[in-house]
Coordinates of C-alpha atoms in Angstrom, one line a residue:
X29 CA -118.1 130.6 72.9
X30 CA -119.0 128.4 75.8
X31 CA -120.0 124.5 74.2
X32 CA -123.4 123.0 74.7
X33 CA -121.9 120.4 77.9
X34 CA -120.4 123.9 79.2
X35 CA -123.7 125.6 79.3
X36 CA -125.8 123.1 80.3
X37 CA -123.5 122.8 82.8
X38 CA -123.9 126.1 83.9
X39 CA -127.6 126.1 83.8
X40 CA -127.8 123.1 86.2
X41 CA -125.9 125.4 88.5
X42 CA -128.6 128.0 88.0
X43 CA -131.1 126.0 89.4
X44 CA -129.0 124.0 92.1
X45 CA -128.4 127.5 93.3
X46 CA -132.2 128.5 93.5
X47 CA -132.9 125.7 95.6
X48 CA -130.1 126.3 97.7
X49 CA -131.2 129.9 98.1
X50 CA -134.9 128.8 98.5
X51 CA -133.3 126.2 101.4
X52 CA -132.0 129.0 102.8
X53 CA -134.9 130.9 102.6
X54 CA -137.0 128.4 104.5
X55 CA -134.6 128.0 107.4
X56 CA -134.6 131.8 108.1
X57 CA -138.3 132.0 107.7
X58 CA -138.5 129.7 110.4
X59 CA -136.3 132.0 112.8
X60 CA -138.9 134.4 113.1
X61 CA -142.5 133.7 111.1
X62 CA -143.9 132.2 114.8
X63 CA -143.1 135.3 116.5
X64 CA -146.2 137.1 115.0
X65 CA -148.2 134.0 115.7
X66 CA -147.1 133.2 119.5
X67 CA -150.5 135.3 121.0
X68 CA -152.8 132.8 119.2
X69 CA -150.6 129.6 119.4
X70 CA -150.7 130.3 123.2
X71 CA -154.1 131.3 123.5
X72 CA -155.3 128.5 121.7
X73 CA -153.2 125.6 122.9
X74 CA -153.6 126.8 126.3
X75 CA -149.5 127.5 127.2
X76 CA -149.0 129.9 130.3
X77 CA -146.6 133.1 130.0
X78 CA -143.8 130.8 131.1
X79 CA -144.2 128.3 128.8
X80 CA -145.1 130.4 125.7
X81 CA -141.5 131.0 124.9
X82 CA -140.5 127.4 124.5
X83 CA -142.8 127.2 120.9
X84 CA -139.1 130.0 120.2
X85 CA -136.8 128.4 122.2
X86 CA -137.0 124.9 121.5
X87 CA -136.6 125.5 117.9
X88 CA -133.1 127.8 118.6
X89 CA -131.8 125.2 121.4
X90 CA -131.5 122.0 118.9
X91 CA -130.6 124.1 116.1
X92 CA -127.6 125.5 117.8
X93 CA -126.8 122.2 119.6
X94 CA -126.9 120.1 116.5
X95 CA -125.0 122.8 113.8
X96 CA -121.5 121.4 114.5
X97 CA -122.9 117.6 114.2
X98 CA -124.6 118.9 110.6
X99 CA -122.0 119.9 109.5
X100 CA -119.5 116.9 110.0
X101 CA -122.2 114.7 108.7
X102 CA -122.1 116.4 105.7
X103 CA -118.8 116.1 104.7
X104 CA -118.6 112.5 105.6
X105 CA -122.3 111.4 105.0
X106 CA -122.7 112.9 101.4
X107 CA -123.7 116.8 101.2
X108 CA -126.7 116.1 99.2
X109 CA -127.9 113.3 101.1
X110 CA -128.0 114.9 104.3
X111 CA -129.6 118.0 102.8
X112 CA -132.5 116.3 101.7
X113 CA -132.8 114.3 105.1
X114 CA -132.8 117.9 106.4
X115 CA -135.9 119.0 104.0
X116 CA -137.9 115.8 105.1
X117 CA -137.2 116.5 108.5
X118 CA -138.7 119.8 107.9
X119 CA -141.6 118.7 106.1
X120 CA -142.6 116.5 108.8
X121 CA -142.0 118.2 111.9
X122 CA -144.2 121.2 110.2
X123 CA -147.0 119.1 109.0
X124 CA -146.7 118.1 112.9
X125 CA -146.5 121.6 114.2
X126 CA -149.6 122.6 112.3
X127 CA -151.7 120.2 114.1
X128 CA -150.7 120.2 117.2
X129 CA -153.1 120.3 119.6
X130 CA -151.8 120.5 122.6
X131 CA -148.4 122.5 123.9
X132 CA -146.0 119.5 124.2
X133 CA -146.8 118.3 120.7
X134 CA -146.0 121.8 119.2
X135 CA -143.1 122.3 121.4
X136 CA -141.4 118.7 120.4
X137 CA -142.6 119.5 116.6
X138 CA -140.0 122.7 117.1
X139 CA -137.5 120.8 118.1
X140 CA -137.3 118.4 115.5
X141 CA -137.7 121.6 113.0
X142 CA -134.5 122.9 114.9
X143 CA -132.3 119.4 114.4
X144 CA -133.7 119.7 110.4
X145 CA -132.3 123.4 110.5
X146 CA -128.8 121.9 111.9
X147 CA -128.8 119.5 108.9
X148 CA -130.2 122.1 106.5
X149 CA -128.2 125.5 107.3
X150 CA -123.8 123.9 107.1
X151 CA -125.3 121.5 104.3
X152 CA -126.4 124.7 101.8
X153 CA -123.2 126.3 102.3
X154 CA -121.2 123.6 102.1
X155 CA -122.6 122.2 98.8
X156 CA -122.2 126.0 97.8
X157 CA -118.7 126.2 98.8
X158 CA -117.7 123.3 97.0
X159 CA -119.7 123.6 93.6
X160 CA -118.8 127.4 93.0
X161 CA -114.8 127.9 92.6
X162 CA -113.5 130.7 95.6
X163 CA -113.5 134.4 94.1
X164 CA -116.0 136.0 92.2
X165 CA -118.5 133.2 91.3
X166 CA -118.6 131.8 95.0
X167 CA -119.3 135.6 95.7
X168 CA -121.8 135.7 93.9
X169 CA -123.7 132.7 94.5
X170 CA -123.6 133.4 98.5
X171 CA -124.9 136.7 97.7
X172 CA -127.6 134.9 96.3
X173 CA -127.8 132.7 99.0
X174 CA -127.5 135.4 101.2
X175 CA -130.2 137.6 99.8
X176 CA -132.6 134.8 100.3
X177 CA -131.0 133.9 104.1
X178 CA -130.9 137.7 105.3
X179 CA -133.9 138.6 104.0
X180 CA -135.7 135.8 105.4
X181 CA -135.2 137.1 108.9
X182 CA -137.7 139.9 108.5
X183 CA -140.0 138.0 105.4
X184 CA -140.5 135.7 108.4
X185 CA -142.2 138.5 110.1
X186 CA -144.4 139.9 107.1
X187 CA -145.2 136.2 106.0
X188 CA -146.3 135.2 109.3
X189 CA -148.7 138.3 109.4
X190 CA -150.2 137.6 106.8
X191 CA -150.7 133.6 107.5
X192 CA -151.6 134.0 111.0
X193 CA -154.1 137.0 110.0
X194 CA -155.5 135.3 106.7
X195 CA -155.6 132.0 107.7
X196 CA -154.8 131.4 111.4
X197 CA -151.6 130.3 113.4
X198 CA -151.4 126.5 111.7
X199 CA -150.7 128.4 108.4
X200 CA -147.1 129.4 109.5
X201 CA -146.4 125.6 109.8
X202 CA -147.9 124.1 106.7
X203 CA -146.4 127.1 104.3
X204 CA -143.5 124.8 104.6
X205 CA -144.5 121.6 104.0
X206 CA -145.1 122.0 100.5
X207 CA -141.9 124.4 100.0
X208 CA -139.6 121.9 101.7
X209 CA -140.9 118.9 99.8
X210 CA -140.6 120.4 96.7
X211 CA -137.0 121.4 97.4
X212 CA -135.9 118.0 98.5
X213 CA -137.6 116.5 95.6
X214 CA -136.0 119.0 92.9
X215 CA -132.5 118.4 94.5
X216 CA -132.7 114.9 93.7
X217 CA -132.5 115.9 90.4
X218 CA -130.7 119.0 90.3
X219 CA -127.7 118.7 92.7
X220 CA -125.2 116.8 91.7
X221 CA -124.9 113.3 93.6
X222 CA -122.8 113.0 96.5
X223 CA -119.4 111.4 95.3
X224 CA -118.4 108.1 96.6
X225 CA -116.2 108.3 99.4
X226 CA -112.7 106.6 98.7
X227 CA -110.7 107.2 101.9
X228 CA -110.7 106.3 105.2
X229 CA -112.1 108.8 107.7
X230 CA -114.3 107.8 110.4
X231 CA -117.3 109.4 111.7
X232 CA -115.8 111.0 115.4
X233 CA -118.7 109.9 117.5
X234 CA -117.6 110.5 121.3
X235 CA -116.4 114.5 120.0
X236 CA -120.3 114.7 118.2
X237 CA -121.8 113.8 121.4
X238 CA -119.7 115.8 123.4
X239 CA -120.2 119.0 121.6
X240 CA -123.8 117.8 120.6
X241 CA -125.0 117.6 124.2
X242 CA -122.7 120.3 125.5
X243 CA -123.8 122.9 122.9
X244 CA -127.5 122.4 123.6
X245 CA -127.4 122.9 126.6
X246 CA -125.4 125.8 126.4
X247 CA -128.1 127.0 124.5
X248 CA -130.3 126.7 126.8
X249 CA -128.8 128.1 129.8
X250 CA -129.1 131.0 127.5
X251 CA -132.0 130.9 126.5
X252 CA -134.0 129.6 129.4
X253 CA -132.0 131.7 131.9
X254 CA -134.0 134.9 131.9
X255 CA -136.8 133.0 132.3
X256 CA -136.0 130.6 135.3
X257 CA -133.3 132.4 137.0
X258 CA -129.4 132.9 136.2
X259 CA -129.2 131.3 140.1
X260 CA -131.8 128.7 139.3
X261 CA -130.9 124.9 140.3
X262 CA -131.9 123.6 136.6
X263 CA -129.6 126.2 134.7
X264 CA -126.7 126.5 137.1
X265 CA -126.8 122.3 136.4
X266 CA -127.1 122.9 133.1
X267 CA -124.5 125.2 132.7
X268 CA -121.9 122.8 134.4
X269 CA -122.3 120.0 132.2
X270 CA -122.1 122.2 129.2
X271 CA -118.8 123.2 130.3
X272 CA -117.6 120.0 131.0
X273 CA -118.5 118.6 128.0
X274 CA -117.5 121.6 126.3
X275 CA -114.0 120.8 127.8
X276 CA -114.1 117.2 126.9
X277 CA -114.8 117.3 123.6
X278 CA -112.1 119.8 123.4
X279 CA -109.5 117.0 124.7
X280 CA -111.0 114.4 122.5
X281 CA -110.3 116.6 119.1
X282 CA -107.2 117.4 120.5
X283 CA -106.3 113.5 120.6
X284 CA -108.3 112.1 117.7
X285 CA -106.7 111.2 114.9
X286 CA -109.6 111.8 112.7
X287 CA -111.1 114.1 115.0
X288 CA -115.1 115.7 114.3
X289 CA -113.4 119.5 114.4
X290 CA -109.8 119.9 113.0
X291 CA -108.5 122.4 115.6
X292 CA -106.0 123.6 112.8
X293 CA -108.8 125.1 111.4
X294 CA -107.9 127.8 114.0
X295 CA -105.3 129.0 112.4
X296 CA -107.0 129.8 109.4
X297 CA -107.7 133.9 110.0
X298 CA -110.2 134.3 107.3
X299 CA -112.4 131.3 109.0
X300 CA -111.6 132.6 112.8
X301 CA -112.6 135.8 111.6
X302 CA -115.7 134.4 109.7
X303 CA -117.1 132.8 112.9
X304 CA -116.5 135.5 115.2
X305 CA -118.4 138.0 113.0
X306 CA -121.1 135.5 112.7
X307 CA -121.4 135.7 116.2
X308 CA -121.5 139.6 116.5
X309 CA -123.5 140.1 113.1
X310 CA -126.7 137.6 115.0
X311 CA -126.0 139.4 118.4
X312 CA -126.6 142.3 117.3
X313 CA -128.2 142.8 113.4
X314 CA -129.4 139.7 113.8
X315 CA -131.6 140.4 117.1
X316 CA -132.9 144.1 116.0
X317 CA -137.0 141.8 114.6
X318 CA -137.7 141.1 117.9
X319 CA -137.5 144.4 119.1
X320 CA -139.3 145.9 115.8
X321 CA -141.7 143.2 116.3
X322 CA -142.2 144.6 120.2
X323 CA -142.4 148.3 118.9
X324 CA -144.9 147.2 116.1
X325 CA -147.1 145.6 118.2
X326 CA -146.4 146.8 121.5
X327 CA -146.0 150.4 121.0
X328 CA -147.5 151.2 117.8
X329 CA -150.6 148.2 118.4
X330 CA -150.3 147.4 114.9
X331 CA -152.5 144.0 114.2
X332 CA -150.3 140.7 112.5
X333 CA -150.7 141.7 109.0
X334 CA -149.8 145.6 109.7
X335 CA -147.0 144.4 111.4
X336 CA -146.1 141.9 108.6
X337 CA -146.1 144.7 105.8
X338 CA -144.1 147.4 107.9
X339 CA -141.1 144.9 107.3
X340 CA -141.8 144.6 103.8
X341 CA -138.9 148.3 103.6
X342 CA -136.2 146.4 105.9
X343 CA -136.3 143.2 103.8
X344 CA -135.9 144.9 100.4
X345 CA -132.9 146.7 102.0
X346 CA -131.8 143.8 103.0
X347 CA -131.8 142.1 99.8
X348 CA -130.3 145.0 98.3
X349 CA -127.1 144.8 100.5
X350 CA -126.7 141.3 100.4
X351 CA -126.2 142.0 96.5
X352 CA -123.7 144.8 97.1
X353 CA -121.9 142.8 99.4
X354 CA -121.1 139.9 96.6
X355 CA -120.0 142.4 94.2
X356 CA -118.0 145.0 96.4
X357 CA -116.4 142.0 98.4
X358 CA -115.5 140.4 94.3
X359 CA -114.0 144.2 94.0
X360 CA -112.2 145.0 96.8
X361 CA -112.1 142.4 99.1
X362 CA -113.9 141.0 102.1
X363 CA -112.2 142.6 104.8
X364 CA -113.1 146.1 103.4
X365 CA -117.1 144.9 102.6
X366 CA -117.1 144.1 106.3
X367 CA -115.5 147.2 107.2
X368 CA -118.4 148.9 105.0
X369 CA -121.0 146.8 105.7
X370 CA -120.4 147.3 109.7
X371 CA -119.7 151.2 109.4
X372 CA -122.9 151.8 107.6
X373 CA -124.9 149.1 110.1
X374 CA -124.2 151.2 112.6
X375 CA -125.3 154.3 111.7
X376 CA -128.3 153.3 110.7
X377 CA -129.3 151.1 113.8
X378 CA -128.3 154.3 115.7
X379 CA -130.9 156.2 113.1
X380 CA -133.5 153.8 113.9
X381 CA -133.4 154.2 117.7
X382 CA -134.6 157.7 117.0
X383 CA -138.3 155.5 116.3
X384 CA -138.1 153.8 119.5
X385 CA -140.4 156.3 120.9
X386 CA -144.0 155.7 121.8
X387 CA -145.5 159.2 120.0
X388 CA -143.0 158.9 116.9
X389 CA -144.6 157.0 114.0
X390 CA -143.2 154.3 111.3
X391 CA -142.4 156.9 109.1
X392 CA -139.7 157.8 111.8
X393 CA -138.1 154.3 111.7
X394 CA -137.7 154.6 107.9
X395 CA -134.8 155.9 107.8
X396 CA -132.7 153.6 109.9
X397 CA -134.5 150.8 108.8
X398 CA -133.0 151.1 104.9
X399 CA -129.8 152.1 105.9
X400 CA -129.1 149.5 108.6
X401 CA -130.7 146.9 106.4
X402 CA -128.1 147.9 103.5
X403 CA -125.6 147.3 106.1
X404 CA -127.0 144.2 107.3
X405 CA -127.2 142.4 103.9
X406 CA -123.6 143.7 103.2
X407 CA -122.3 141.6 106.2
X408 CA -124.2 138.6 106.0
X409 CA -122.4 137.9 102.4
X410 CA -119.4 138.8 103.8
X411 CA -119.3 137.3 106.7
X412 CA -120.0 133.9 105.0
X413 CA -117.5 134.4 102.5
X414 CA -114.6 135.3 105.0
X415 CA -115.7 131.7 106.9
X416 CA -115.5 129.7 103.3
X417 CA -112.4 130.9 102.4
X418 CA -109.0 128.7 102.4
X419 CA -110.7 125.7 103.4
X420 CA -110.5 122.4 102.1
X421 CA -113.6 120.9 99.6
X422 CA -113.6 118.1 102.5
X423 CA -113.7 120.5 105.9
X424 CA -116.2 122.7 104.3
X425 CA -119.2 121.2 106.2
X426 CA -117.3 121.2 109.4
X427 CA -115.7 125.1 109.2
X428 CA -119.7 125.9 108.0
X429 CA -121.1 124.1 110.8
X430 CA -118.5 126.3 113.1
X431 CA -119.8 129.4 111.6
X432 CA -123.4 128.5 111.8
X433 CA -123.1 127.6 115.5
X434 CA -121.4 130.9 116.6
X435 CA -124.8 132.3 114.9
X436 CA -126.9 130.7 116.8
X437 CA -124.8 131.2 120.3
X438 CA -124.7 135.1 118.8
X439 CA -128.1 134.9 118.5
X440 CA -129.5 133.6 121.8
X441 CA -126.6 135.3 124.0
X442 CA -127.0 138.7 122.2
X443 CA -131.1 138.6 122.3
X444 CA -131.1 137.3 126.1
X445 CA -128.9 140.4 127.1
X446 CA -130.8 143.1 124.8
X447 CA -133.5 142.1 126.2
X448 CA -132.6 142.0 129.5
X449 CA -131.7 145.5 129.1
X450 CA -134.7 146.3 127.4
X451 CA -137.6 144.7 130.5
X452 CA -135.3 146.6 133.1
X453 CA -137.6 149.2 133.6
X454 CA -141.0 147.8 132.5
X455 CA -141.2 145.1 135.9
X456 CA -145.0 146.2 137.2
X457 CA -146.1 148.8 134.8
X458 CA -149.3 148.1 132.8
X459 CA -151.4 150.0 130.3
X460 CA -149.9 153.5 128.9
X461 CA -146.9 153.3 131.5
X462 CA -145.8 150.0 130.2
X463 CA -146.1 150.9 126.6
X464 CA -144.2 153.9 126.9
X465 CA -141.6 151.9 129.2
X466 CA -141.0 149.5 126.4
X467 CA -140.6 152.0 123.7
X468 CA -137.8 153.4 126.1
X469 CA -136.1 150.2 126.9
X470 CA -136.3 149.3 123.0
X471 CA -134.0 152.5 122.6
X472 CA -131.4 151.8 124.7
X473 CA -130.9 148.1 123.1
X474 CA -131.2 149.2 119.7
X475 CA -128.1 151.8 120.4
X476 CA -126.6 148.5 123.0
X477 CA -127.0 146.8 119.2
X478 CA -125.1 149.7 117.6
X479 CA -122.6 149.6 120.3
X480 CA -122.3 145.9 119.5
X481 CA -121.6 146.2 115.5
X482 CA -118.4 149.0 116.2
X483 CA -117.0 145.6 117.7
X484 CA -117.7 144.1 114.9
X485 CA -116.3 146.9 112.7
X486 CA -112.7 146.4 115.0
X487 CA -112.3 142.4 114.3
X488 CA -113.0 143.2 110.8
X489 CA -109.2 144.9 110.9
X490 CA -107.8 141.2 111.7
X491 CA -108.8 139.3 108.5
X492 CA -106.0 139.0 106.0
X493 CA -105.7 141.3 102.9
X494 CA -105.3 138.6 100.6
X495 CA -107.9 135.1 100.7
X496 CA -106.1 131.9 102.0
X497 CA -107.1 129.2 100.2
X498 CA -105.8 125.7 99.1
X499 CA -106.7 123.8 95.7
X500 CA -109.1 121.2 95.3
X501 CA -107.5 117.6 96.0
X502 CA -104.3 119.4 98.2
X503 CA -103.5 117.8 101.1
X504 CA -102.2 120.7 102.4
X505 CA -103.5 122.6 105.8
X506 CA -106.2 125.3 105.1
X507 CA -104.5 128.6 104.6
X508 CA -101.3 127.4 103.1
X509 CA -101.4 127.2 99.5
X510 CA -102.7 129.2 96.9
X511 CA -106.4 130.0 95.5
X512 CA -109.0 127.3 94.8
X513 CA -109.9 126.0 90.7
X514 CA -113.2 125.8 89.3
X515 CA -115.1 122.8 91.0
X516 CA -118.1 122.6 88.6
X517 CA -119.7 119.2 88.2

């Protein structure tokens, strides 16, 4: 029988993991609730065609510019701390979002939602990694976080329907001024505090600005690039200095003795597996709402709140799958829920091309949508478990900021070529022609997707069989030394 300290214990963890989930909830909202809104935001604010994109793509270029920063600040700043300077951040910049009045408010409002997201996203799964022991109760709680992240990606969609319909575009802004400000108030009682740091490391400025300012610009190469022109002055510029600071930050970490990305870390399989799924599972999975977005509205001229509730089926499947994937990879291991979640991904994205067509109906899309959601949710627990496992209590905000900036670089690299191949064959058409075009081109990048995920399926086969993982307080190199203890404060 578990003593009154023990179960309070335990119910404090209850509720730091809500929060955390509901975090997680609001920074995958955020990925896609504006995409329902972007016809009135530009009609209203006045942004052209060109610049229309930016209210996206500013909030995806500082997010994946910043991850790797978040998550070093973490580890050496205090977990909780930077967490709830991450929930402020997104309080404010929303409140500022919402009355914007004029494009370059909203667009700078984005930005500064994108930097919270970079604080928010390694933060959540760091203090997850280190408050739930590795095995079955970490499992479990990223499924839970998971559930809440994955789903997110598509409530987005429904939630922004239904705001932008019921209450105009502002709406999809405010909704999270109260949520976040209610998180970062609860963690300040809820989370444990951040404990006081006793050693000596230093805070590796000259690799955080490297990789800071190389990384966002990376970012936008990619995502700007379609738009301006891959043989554009501006992104061939762009694209130069992010290699080159790319490449100097890499020679800074390799020389720094206390260096802002351990490149040991490397040689952990589990977390080089972790990130490079992370990358696949947002290039692919992760990109399949725009295009459902595109065929609900451009093909099947469903209004915002139609379009809202027709991804009410692949969020519950979603949800569904991320739960499966905390108990199957507790079960069986990580490497075969990957293999699973990955298998079954793909034949359901390659179902759901079948309602790319521009006479098929919703009903059609069914089908693909449960079963590649399933899959989905099965990976995005996985995936996150693989990148957490055999690393060290004080790397885990650095090895989560790693995986959450492959994400992002998944996201905006595997979007930017989809839809490339998706606007091939619509330059010039209009009216019935165009419709039917983009029903077509949605097809083929839906099976490109598909494609996509059997890669993923393959790098599965390199994870270990067994977890890596060394014990709280070892000062031993991740992936050296045997399973992780209960950290429960």
């Amino acid at each position: 029988m578990s003593s009154p300290s023990t179960a309070a214990g335990h119910r404090s963890l209850g509720w730091t993991l809500a929060l955390l989930a509901l975090a997680q909830l609001i920074f995958s909202l955020d990925l896609n609730i504006v995409f329902v809104a972007l016809p009135e935001i530009g009609a209203d604010l006045g942004f052209s065609d060109q610049t229309l994109q930016w209210v996206v793509g500013a909030y995806a270029v500082f997010a994946g510019g910043f991850l790797l920063f978040g998550g070093r600040a973490a580890d050496l700043f205090g977990r909780r701390r930077v967490f709830v300077i991450a929930l402020t951040l997104y309080a404010l910049s929303s409140l500022a979002g919402g009355l914007a009045t004029s494009p370059t408010m909203i667009i700078v409002a984005r930005a500064v939602q994108g930097i919270g997201g970079a604080l928010l996203l390694p933060s959540t799964l760091s203090l997850i990694n280190t408050l739930f022991e590795e095995g079955p109760r970490r499992n479990k709680a990223l499924a839970v976080w998971g559930g809440a992240g994955a789903s997110g990606l598509t409530v987005g969609a429904l939630l922004g329907g239904l705001l932008t319909q019921g209450f105009g575009w502002p709406a999809v802004f405010y909704v999270n001024v109260p949520l976040a400000g209610i998180v970062a108030l609860a963690a300040l009682y809820f989370i444990p505090r951040d404990e006081r740091r006793t050693d000596s490391r230093k805070f590796d400025f000259p690799g955080a600005l490297t990789v800071t300012v190389g990384a966002t610009l990376l970012v936008y190469v990619l995502v700007q690039g379609p738009e301006d022109g891959w043989n554009s002055v501006g992104i061939i510029v762009a694209a130069v200095l992010a290699v080159l600071l790319l490449i100097a930050f890499a020679f800074i970490e390799a020389r720094s003795s206390d260096p802002l990305m351990p490149l040991r870390l490397f040689s952990n399989r589990s977390l080089l597996v972790g990130i490079t799924v992370t990358f696949i599972y947002m290039g692919t999975f992760g990109a399949l709402p725009y295009f459902l977005t595109t065929l609900f509205q451009g093909v099947h001229r469903f209004s915002a709140l139609e379009t809202g509730l027709a991804f009410l089926v692949p969020s519950l499947a979603i949800a569904t799958g991320t739960q499966l994937g905390g108990k199957i990879a507790t079960r069986l291991g990580v490497r075969p829920t990957l293999w699973i979640g990955f298998g079954i991904g793909i034949v359901g994205t390659a179902a759901l091309a079948i309602g790319f067509d521009a006479n098929s109906s919703y009903l059609v899309a069914v089908p693909g949508l449960v079963v590649s959601g399933v899959g989905q949710g099965l990976v995005w627990t996985a995936m996150f478990i693989a990148a957490s496992s055999g690393v060290a209590p004080e790397e885990q905000g650095v090895a989560n900021g790693m995986a959450t900036t492959t994400l992002n670089l998944g996201y905006a690299i595997g979007l930017a070529v989809l839809i490339a191949v998706a606007n091939a064959g619509t330059a010039g058409l209009s009216g019935e022609e165009a419709r039917i075009a983009s029903a077509d081109g949605g097809f083929v990048a839906v099976l490109l997707a598909a494609a996509g995920m059997l890669l993923g399926l393959l790098i599965t086969l390199v994870h270990p069989r067994t977890s890596e993982s060394p014990a709280p307080g070892d000062d031993r190199k991740s992936g050296e030394s045997e399973p992780a203890t209960a950290r429960v404060p």
